Structures are given as structure tokens and as C-alpha cells.
Coordinates of C-alpha atoms in Angstrom, one line a residue:
E1 CA -23.5 -8.6 34.9
P2 CA -20.2 -9.7 33.3
Y3 CA -20.3 -11.7 30.1
W4 CA -17.8 -13.4 27.7
V5 CA -17.4 -13.2 24.0
L6 CA -15.5 -15.6 21.7
D7 CA -13.6 -13.7 19.0
C8 CA -11.2 -15.5 16.7
A9 CA -9.0 -13.8 14.2
I10 CA -7.1 -15.7 11.5
I11 CA -4.2 -13.9 9.8
K12 CA -2.9 -15.3 6.5
S13 CA -0.9 -13.5 3.8
G14 CA -1.5 -10.2 5.6
R15 CA -5.3 -10.5 5.5
I16 CA -7.4 -10.8 8.6
C17 CA -10.5 -13.0 8.8
R18 CA -12.6 -12.7 11.9
A19 CA -14.8 -15.6 13.1
L20 CA -17.8 -14.8 15.3
W21 CA -19.5 -17.1 17.7
K22 CA -23.1 -17.6 16.7
F23 CA -24.4 -17.2 20.3
G24 CA -22.8 -13.7 20.6
R25 CA -22.0 -13.6 24.3
S26 CA -22.3 -16.0 27.2
F27 CA -22.8 -15.3 30.9
S28 CA -21.0 -18.6 31.7
K29 CA -17.2 -18.1 32.0
H30 CA -16.7 -21.9 32.4
K31 CA -18.6 -22.6 29.1
V32 CA -16.5 -20.1 27.1
E33 CA -13.2 -21.4 28.7
E34 CA -14.1 -25.0 27.7
I35 CA -14.7 -23.9 24.1
M36 CA -11.5 -22.0 24.0
K37 CA -9.5 -25.0 25.4
A38 CA -10.9 -27.1 22.6
C39 CA -9.7 -24.6 20.0
V40 CA -6.2 -23.9 21.3
S41 CA -3.5 -25.8 23.2
P42 CA -1.0 -24.2 25.4
V43 CA 2.6 -25.1 24.4
L44 CA 5.8 -24.5 26.3
D45 CA 8.4 -22.5 24.3
I46 CA 11.7 -24.5 24.1
N47 CA 13.8 -21.4 24.5
D48 CA 11.9 -19.9 27.4
P49 CA 9.9 -22.5 29.4
D50 CA 8.2 -19.7 31.5
Q51 CA 6.5 -18.4 28.4
R52 CA 3.4 -20.2 27.1
R53 CA 2.0 -19.6 23.7
L54 CA -1.2 -20.8 22.2
I55 CA -1.1 -23.1 19.2
P56 CA -4.4 -23.6 17.3
N57 CA -5.8 -27.1 16.9
S58 CA -7.2 -28.3 13.7
L59 CA -10.6 -26.5 13.2
T60 CA -13.3 -26.9 10.5
V61 CA -15.3 -24.0 9.1
M62 CA -18.9 -25.1 9.1
N63 CA -20.5 -22.1 7.4
V64 CA -19.5 -18.8 5.9
T65 CA -21.9 -15.9 5.7
K66 CA -21.2 -12.7 3.8
R67 CA -23.3 -9.7 4.5
D68 CA -23.4 -6.3 2.9
A69 CA -24.1 -3.5 5.4
K70 CA -25.6 -0.4 4.1
Q71 CA -25.9 2.7 6.1
G72 CA -28.7 5.1 5.5
R73 CA -28.4 8.8 4.8
P74 CA -28.2 11.0 7.9
T75 CA -31.3 13.0 8.6
P76 CA -30.8 16.6 7.4
M77 CA -30.5 19.3 10.1
N78 CA -32.3 22.6 9.5
T79 CA -30.6 25.9 10.4
V80 CA -32.5 26.4 13.7
A81 CA -31.6 22.9 14.9
F82 CA -28.0 23.4 13.8
L83 CA -27.7 26.7 15.7
K84 CA -29.2 25.2 18.9
A85 CA -26.9 22.2 18.8
C86 CA -23.8 24.5 18.3
S87 CA -24.9 26.7 21.1
K88 CA -25.8 23.9 23.6
N89 CA -23.0 21.4 22.9
L90 CA -20.1 23.5 21.7
G91 CA -20.8 26.9 23.2
I92 CA -20.5 28.6 19.8
G93 CA -22.6 31.7 18.9
P94 CA -24.9 31.8 15.9
H95 CA -22.6 34.0 13.8
A96 CA -19.5 31.8 14.3
A97 CA -21.5 28.6 13.8
L98 CA -22.8 29.8 10.4
Q99 CA -19.4 31.1 9.3
T100 CA -17.9 27.7 10.1
A101 CA -20.7 25.8 8.3
E102 CA -20.2 27.9 5.2
R103 CA -16.5 27.1 5.0

């Protein structure tokens, strides 16, 4: 089933700040389009009236949350599992696989 996500990026002084919608995704295209219309206004370019560009309206940041994401260590692979994975996925024999792993 198709869904829509609001993703806003603000670029200032070469730094990018991404704003995420707290609901994540919506299955209602109309609802997302209404929110987007409230955030930006289409403006005709004076030099080229066929080209439309979006100008942001005044927005207010209600909350800022900073999270540190830590990634756990990968599970170690024993020699037998390594040789099986190389053989099955890469088609490499045990001798070549061990030589490559030692380098």
C-alpha cells in the first residue's frame, strides 16, 4: 500500500538540518499535501513565469530532540561459518578464503 512521508531539510551556512514528522508516514495523500501547502507557497518566477518554485512560509520549531545512536559490536564469525559463507555466497574455495582473510 502506498504511503507518504514529510521530510524537510533546512540548509544554512552549509549545514543541513533535517526535520522529521512525528507521525512517520501517512496513508492519506490528501492529509500530507494539506500539511505541505501550509508549509510552502508556490511563487511564480518573474524571469520565467512557467517555472514555479516553493518559498517556505514562516515556521516555528516546537521541539528539538537530540539522540545518540550507538551501534553494537558485530557478532564474531568462527572459521567454519566464514568458510561456509564464502563458499555459498561468493563461490570462493576454503584456501582462497583463508588467504584473503589473512591479508
